[in-house]
PDB file of C-alpha atoms in Angstrom:
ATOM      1  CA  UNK A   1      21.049  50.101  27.729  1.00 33.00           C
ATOM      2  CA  UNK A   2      19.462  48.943  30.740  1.00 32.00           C
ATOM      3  CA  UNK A   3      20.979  49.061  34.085  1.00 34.00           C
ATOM      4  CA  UNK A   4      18.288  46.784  36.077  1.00 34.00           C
ATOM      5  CA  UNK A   5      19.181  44.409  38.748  1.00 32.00           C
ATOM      6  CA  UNK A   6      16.045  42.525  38.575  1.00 37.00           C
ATOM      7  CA  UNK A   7      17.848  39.539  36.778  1.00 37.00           C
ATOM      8  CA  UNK A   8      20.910  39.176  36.153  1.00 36.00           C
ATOM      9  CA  UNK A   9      22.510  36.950  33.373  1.00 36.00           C
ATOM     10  CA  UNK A  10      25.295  35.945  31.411  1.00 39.00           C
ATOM     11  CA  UNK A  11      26.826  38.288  28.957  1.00 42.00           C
ATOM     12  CA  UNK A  12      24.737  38.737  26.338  1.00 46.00           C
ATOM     13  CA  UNK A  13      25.660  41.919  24.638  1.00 54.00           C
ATOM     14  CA  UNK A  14      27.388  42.564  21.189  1.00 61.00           C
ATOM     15  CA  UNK A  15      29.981  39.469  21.073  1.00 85.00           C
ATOM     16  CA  UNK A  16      31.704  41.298  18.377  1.00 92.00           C
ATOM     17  CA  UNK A  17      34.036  44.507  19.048  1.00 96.00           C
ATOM     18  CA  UNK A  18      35.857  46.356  16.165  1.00 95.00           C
ATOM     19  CA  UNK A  19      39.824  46.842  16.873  1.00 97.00           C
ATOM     20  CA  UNK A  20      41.252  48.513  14.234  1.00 92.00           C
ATOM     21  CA  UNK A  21      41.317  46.484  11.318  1.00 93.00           C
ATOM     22  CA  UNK A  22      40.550  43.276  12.977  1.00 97.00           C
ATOM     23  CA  UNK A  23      37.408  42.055  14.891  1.00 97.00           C
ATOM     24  CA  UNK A  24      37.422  40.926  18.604  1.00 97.00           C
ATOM     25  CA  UNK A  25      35.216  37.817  18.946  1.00 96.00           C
ATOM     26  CA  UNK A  26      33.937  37.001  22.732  1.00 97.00           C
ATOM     27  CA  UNK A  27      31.387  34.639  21.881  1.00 93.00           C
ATOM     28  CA  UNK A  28      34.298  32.892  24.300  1.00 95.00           C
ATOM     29  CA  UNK A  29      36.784  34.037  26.641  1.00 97.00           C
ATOM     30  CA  UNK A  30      40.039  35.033  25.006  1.00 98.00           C
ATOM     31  CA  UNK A  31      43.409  35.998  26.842  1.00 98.00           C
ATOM     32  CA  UNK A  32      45.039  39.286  26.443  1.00 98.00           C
ATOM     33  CA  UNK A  33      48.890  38.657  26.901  1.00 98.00           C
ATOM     34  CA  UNK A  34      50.754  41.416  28.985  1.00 97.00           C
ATOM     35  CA  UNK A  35      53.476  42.790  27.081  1.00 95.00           C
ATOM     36  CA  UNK A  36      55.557  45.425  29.142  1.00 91.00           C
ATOM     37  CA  UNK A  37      58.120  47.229  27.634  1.00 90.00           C
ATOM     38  CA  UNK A  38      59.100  49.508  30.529  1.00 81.00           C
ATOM     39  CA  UNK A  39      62.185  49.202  33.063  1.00 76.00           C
ATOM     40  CA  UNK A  40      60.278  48.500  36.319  1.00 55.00           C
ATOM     41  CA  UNK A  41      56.781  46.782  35.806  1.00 51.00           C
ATOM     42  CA  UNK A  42      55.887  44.685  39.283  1.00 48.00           C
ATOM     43  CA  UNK A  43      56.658  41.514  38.023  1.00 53.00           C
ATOM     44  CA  UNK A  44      58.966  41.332  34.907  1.00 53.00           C
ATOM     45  CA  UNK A  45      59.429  45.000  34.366  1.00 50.00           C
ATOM     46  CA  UNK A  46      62.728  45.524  32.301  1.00 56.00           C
ATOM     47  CA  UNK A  47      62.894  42.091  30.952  1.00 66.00           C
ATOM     48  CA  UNK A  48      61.532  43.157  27.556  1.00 67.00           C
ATOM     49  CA  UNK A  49      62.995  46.738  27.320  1.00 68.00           C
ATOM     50  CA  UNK A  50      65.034  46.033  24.022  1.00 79.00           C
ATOM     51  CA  UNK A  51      62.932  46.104  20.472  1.00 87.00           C
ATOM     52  CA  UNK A  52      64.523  42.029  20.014  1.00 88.00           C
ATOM     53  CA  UNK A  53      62.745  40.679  23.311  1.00 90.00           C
ATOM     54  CA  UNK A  54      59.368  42.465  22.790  1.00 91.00           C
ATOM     55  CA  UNK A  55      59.160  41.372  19.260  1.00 93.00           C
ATOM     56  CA  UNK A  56      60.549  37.324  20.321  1.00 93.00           C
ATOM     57  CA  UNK A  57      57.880  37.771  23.473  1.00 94.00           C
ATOM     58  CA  UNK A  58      55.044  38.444  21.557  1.00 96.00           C
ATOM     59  CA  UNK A  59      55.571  35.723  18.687  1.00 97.00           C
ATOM     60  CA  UNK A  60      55.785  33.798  21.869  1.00 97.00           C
ATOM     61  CA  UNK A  61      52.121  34.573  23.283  1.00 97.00           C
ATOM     62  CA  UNK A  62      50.963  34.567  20.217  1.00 98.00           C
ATOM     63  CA  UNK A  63      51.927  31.048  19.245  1.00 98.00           C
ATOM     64  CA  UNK A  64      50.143  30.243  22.418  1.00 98.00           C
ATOM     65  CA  UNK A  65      46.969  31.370  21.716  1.00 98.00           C
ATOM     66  CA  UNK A  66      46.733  35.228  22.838  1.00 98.00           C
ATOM     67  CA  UNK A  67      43.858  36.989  20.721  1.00 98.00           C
ATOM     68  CA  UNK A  68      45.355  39.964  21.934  1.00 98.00           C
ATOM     69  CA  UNK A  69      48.301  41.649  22.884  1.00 98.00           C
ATOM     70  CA  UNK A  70      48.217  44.527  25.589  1.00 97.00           C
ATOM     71  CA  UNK A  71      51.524  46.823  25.692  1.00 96.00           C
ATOM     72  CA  UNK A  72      52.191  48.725  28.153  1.00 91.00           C
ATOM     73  CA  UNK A  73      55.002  51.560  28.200  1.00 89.00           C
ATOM     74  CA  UNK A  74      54.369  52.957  31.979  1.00 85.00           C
ATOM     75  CA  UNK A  75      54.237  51.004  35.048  1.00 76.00           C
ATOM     76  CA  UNK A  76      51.026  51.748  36.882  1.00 74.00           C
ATOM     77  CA  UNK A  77      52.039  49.584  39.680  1.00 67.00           C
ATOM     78  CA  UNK A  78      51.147  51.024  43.319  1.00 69.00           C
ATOM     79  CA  UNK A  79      53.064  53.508  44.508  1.00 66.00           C
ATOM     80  CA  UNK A  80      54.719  54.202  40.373  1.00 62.00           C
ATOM     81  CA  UNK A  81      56.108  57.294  39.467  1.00 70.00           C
ATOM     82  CA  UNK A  82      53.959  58.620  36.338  1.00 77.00           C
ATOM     83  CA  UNK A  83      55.771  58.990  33.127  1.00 81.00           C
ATOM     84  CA  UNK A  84      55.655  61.731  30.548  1.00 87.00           C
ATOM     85  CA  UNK A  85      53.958  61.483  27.273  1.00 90.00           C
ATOM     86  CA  UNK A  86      57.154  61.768  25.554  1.00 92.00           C
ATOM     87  CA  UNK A  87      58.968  58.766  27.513  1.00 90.00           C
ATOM     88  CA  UNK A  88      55.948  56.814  27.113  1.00 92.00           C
ATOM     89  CA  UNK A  89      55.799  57.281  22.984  1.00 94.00           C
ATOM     90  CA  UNK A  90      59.481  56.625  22.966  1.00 91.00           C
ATOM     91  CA  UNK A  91      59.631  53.281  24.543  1.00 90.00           C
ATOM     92  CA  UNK A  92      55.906  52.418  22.847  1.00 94.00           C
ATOM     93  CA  UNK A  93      55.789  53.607  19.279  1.00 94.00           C
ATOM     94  CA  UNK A  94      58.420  51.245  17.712  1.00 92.00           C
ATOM     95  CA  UNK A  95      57.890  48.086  19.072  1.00 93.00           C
ATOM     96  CA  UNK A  96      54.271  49.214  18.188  1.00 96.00           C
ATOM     97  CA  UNK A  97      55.149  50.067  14.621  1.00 96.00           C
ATOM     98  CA  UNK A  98      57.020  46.889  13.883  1.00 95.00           C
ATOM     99  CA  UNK A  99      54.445  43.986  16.088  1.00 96.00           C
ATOM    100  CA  UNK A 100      51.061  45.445  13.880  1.00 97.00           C
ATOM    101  CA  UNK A 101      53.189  44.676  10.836  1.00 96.00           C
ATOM    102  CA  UNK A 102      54.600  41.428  11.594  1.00 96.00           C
ATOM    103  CA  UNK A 103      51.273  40.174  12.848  1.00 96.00           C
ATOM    104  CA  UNK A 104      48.456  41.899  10.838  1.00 96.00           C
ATOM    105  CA  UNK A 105      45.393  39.104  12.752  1.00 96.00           C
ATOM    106  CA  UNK A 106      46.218  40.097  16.326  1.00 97.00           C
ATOM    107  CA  UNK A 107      44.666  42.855  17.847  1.00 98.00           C
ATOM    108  CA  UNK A 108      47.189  45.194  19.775  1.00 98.00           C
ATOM    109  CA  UNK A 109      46.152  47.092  22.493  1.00 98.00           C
ATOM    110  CA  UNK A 110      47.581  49.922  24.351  1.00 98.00           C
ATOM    111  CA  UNK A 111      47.981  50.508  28.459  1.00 96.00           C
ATOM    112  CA  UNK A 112      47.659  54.164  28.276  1.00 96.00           C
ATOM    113  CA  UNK A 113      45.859  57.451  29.600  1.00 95.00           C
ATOM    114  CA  UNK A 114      47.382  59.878  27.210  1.00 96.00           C
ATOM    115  CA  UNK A 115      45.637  61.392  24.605  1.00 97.00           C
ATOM    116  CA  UNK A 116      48.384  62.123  22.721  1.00 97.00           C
ATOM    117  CA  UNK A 117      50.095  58.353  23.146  1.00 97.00           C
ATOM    118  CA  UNK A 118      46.110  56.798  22.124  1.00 98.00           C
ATOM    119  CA  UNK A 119      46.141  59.472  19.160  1.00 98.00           C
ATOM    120  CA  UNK A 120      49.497  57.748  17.664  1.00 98.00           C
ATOM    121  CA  UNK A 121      48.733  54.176  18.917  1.00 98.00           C
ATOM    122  CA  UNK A 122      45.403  54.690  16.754  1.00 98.00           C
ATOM    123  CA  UNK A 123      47.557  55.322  13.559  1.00 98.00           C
ATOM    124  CA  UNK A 124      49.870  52.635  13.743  1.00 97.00           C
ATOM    125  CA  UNK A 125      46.976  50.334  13.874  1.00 97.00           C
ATOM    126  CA  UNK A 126      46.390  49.528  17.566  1.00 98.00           C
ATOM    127  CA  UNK A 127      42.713  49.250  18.234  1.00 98.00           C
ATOM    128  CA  UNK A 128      42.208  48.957  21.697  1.00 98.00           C
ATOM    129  CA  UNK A 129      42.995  51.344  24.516  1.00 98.00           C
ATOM    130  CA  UNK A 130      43.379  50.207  27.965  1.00 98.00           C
ATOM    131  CA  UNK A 131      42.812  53.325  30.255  1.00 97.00           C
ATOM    132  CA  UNK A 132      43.309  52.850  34.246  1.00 94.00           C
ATOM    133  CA  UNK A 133      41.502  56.118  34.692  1.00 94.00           C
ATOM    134  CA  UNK A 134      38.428  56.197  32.892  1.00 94.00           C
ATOM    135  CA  UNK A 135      39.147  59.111  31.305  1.00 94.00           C
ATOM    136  CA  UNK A 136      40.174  61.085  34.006  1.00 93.00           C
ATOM    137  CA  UNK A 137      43.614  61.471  34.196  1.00 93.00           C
ATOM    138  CA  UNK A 138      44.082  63.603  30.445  1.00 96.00           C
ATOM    139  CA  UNK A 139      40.337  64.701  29.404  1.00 92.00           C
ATOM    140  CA  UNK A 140      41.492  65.199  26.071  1.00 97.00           C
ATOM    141  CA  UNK A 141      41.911  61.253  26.195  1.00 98.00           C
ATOM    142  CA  UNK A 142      38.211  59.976  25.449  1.00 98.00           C
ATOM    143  CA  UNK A 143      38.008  62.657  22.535  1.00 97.00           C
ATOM    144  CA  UNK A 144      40.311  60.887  20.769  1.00 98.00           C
ATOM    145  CA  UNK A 145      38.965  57.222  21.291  1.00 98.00           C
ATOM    146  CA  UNK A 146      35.537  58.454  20.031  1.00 98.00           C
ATOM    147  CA  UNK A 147      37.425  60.434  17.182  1.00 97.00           C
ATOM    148  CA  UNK A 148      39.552  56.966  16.064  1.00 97.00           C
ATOM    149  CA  UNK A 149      36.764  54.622  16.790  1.00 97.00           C
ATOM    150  CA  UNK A 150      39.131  52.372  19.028  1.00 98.00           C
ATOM    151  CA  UNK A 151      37.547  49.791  21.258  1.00 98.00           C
ATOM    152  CA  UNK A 152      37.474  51.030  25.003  1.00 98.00           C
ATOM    153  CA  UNK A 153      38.924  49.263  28.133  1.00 98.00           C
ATOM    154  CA  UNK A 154      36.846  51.086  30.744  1.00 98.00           C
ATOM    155  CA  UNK A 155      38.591  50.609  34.413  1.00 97.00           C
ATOM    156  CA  UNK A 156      37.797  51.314  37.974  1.00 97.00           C
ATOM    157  CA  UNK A 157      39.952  52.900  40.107  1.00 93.00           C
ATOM    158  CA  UNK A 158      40.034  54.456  43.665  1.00 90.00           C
ATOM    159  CA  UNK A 159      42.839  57.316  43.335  1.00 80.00           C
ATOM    160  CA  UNK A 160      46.092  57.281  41.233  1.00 80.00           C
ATOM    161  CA  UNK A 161      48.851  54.499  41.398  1.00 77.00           C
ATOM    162  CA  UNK A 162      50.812  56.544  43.171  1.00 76.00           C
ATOM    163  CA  UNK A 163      48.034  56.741  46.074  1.00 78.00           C
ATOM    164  CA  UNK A 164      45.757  54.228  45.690  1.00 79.00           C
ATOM    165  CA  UNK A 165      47.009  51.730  48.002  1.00 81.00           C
ATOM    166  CA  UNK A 166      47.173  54.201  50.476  1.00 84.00           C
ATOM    167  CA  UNK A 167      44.006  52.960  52.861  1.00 85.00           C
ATOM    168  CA  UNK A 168      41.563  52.357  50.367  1.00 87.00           C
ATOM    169  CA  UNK A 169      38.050  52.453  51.783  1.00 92.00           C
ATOM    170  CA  UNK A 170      34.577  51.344  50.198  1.00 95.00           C
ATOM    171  CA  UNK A 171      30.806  51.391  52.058  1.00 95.00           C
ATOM    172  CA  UNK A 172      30.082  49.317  49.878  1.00 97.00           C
ATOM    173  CA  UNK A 173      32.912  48.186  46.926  1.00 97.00           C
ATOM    174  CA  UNK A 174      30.729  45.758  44.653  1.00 98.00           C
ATOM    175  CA  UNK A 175      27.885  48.704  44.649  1.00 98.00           C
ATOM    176  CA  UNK A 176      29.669  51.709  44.291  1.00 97.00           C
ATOM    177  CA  UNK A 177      31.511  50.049  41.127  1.00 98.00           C
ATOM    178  CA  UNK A 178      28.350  49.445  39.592  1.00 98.00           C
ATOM    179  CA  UNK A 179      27.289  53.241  40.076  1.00 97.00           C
ATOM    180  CA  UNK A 180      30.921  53.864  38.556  1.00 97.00           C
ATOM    181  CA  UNK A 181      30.392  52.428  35.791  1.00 98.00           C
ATOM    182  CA  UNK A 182      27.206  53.545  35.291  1.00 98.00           C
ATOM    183  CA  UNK A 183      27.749  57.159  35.038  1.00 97.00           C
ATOM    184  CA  UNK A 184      31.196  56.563  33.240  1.00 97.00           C
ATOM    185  CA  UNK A 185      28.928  54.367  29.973  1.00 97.00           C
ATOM    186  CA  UNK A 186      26.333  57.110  30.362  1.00 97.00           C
ATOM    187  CA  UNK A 187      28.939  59.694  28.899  1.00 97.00           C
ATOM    188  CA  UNK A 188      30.966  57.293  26.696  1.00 97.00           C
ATOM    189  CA  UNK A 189      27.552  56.700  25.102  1.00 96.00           C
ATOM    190  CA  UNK A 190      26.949  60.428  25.000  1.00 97.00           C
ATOM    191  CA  UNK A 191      30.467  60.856  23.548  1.00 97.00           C
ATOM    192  CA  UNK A 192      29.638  58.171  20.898  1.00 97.00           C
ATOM    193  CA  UNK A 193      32.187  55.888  22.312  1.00 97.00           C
ATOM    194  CA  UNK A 194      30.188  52.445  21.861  1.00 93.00           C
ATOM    195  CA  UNK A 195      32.823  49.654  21.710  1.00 96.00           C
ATOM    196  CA  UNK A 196      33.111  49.023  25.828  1.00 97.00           C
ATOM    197  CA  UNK A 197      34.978  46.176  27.761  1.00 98.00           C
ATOM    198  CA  UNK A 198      34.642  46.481  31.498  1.00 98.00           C
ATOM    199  CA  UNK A 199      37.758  46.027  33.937  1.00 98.00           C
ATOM    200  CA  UNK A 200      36.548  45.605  37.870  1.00 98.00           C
ATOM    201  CA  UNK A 201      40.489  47.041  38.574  1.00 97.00           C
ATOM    202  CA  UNK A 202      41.786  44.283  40.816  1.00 97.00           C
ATOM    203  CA  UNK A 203      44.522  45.672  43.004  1.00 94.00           C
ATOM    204  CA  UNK A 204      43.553  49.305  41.688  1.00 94.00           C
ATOM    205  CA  UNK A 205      42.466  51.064  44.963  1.00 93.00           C
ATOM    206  CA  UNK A 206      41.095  48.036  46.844  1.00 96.00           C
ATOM    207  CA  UNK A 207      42.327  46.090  49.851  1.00 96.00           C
ATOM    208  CA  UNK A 208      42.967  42.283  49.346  1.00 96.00           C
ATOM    209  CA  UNK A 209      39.534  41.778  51.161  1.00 97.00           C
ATOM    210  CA  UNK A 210      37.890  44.310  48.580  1.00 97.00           C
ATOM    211  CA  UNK A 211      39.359  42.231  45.829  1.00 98.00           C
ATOM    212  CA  UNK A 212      38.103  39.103  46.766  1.00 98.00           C
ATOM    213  CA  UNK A 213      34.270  40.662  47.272  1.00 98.00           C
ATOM    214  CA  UNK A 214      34.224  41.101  43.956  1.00 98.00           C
ATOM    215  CA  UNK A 215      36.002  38.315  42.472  1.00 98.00           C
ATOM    216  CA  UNK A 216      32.747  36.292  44.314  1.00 98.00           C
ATOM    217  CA  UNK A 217      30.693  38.767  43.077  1.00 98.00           C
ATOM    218  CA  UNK A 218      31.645  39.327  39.218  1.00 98.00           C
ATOM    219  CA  UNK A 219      28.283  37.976  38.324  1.00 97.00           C
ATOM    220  CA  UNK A 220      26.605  41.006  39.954  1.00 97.00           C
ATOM    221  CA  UNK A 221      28.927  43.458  36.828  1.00 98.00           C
ATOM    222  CA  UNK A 222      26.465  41.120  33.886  1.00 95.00           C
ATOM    223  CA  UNK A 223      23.846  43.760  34.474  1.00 95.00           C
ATOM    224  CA  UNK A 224      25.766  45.988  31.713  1.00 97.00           C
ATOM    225  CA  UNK A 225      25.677  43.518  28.671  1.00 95.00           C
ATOM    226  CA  UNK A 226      29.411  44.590  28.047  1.00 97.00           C
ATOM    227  CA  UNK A 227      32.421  41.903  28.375  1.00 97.00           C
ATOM    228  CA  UNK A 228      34.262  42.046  31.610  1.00 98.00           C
ATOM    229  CA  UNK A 229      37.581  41.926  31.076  1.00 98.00           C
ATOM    230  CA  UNK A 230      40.128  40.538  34.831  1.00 98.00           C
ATOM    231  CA  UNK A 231      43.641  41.682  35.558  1.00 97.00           C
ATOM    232  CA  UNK A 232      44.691  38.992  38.284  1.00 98.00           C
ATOM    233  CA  UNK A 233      47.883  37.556  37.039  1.00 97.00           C
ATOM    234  CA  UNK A 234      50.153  37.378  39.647  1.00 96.00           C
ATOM    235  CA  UNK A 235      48.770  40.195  41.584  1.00 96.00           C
ATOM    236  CA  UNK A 236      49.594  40.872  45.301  1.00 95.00           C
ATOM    237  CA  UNK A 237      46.248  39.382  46.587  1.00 97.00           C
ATOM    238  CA  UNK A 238      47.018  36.522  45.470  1.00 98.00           C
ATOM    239  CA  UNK A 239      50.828  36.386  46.436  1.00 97.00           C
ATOM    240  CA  UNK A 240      50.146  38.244  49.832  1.00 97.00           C
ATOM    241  CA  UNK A 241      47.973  35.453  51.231  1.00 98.00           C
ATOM    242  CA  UNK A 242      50.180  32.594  50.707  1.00 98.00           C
ATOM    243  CA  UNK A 243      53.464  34.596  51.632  1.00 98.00           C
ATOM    244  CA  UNK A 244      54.888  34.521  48.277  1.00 98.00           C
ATOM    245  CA  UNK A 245      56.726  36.157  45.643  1.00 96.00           C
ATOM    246  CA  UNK A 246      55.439  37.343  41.782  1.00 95.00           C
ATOM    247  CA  UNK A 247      57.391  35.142  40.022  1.00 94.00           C
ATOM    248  CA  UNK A 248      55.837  31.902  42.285  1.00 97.00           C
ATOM    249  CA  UNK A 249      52.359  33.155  41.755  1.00 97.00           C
ATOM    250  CA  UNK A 250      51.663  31.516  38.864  1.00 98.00           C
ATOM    251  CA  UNK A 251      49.304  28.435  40.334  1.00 98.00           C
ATOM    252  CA  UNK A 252      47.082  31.087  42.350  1.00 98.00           C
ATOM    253  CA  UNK A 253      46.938  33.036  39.112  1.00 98.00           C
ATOM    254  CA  UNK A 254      44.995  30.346  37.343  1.00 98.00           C
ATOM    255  CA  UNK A 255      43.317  29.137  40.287  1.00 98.00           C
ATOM    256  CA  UNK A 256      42.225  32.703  40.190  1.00 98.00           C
ATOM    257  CA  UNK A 257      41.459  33.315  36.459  1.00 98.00           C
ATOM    258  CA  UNK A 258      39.127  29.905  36.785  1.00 98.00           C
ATOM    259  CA  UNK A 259      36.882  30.893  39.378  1.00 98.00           C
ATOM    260  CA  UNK A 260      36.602  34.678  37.590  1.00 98.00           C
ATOM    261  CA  UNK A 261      35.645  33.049  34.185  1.00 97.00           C
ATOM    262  CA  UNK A 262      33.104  30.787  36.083  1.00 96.00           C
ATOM    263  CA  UNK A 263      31.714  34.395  36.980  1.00 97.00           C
ATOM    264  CA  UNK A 264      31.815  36.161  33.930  1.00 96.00           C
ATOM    265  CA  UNK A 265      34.988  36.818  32.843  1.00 98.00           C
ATOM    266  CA  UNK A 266      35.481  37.325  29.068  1.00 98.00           C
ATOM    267  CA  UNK A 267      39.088  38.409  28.837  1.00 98.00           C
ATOM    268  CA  UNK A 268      41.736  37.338  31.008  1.00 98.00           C
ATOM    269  CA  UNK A 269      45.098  39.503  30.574  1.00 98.00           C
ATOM    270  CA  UNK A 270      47.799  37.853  31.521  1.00 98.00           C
ATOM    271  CA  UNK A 271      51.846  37.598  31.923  1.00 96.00           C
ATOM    272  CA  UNK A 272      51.192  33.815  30.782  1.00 97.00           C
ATOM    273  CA  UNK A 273      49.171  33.037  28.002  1.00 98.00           C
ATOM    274  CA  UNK A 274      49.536  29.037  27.668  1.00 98.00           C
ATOM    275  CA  UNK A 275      48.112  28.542  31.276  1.00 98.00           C
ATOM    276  CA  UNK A 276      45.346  31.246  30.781  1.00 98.00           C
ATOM    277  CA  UNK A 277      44.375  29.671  27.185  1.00 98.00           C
ATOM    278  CA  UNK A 278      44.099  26.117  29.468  1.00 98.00           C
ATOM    279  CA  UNK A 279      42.279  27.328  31.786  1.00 98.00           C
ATOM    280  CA  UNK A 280      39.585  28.901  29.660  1.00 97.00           C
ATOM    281  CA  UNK A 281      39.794  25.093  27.853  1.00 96.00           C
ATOM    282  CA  UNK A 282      38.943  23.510  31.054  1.00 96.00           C
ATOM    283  CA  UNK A 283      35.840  25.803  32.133  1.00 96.00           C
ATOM    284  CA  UNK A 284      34.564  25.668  28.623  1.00 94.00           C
ATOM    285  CA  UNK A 285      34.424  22.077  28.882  1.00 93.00           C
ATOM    286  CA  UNK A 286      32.420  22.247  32.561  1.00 90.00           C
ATOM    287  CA  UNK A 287      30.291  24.467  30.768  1.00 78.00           C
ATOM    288  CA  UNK A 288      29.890  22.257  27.964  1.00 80.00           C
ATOM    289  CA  UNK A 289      28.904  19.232  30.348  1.00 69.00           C
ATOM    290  CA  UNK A 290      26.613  21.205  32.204  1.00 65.00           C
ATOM    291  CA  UNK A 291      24.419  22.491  28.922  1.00 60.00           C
ATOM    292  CA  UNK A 292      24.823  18.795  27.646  1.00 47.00           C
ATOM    293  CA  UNK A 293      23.045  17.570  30.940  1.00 54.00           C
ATOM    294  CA  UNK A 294      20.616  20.081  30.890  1.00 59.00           C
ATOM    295  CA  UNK A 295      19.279  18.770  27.771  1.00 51.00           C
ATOM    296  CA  UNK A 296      18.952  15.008  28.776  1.00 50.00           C
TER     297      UNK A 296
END
């Protein structure tokens, strides 16, 4: 893989990612909906603790259009306590167990850095794993995606959640993600850990400033050939600025989400699928006007 900078273009890499026993296809942007079953996620943590509201939330994002679902048993909201392995498999493994059986098409992902929690995702049939640290908060972790074959949510992040907000500081943000990810695909590659989506980590040990440098500059990320995935929904800098809550964020979230898949964006996860699934409608058809015109 090259890493030049001498032109950069559109994402042009493999368009079709393995997940278990389904296939992933980006040839356009799909949504991954949010599905947290943990007691105190930023914005709608404990309102799908029990196994009945998961299950009802899901069939819910489903019906409107998610490709896949991301669940998440551990807040890794700033300034979160971290959770043991055990608590984590506890509140995870049986909504897990019962959502890959009820919908065998959708791809389920997990929001995890555990080895041990990725190891039994794996085998009920998830086939993504989301990982905030890039494989450096368990090392056993990456072992076991290259072992299982699962599809690999690469992240950038400055710190843990429980720090990372703390000052945050950046010569240069845009460039020294780029080297990040650099060295971190150099030894997934080495690993034999192939199947790669990008996440720039909005909100992940950047200032609201540093956020919105590389929202503009998402375009600059293309240089990999490897889907970019965005986590903006209804994320503080977009709530901060307009001195507002989570829960009235929604609007900035898609205003957000549009400009991001104008740059690049491939995979937008979300807390609300129908406006993310509209939103990718409406660029597509820009995008769709703009080849057409090209050609006359």
């Amino acid at each position: 893989m090259s890493f030049s900078t001498d032109k950069i273009t559109p994402f042009s890499g493999n368009q079709y990612l393995p997940c278990g026993n389904n296939i992933l296809d980006l040839s356009s942007p799909v949504v991954m909906g949010i599905l947290n079953v943990t007691p105190d996620s930023f914005y709608d943590g404990g309102r799908y603790y029990l196994l009945d509201k998961q299950i009802a939330q899901a069939e819910k994002m489903i019906s409107e259009g998610a490709a896949i679902i991301d669940i998440g048993a551990a807040s890794t909201r700033p300034y979160a306590e971290e959770v043991s392995e055990a608590e984590e498999l506890k509140r995870l493994l049986p909504a897990l167990e019962i959502l890959v059986k009820r919908f065998p098409n959708i791809i389920f992902s997990v929001d995890t850095f555990w080895a041990s929690v990725a190891e039994a995702s794996a085998d009920l049939g998830a086939g993504i794993i989301n990982d905030i640290s890039g494989g450096t908060f368990d090392e056993n972790l990456l072992r076991i995606v290259s072992q299982k074959k699962l599809t690999y949510v690469l992240m950038h992040i400055q710190g843990t959640p429980k720090n990372m907000q703390q000052n945050p500081q950046y010569e240069n943000v845009v460039l020294e993600i780029i080297k990040y990810f650099q060295n971190k695909i150099h030894f997934l590659q080495e690993i034999e850990v192939n199947n790669i989506i990008l996440d720039l980590g909005f909100g992940f040990g950047k200032t609201i400033e540093h956020n919105y440098i590389i929202l503009k500059k998402m375009m600059e990320f293309q240089e990999f050939e490897l889907p970019i995935l965005v986590g903006l929904s209804r994320k503080s800098m977009l709530y901060k600025p307009l001195n507002i809550t989570p829960q009235e964020a929604l609007n900035a979230t898609t205003a957000a989400h549009t400009i991001a898949l104008l740059n690049g964006a491939k995979i937008l996860r979300v807390h609300d699928v129908k406006e993310a699934v509209e939103a990718i409608k409406i660029v597509a058809k820009l995008t769709d006007s703009i080849t057409f015109a090209e050609r006359i």
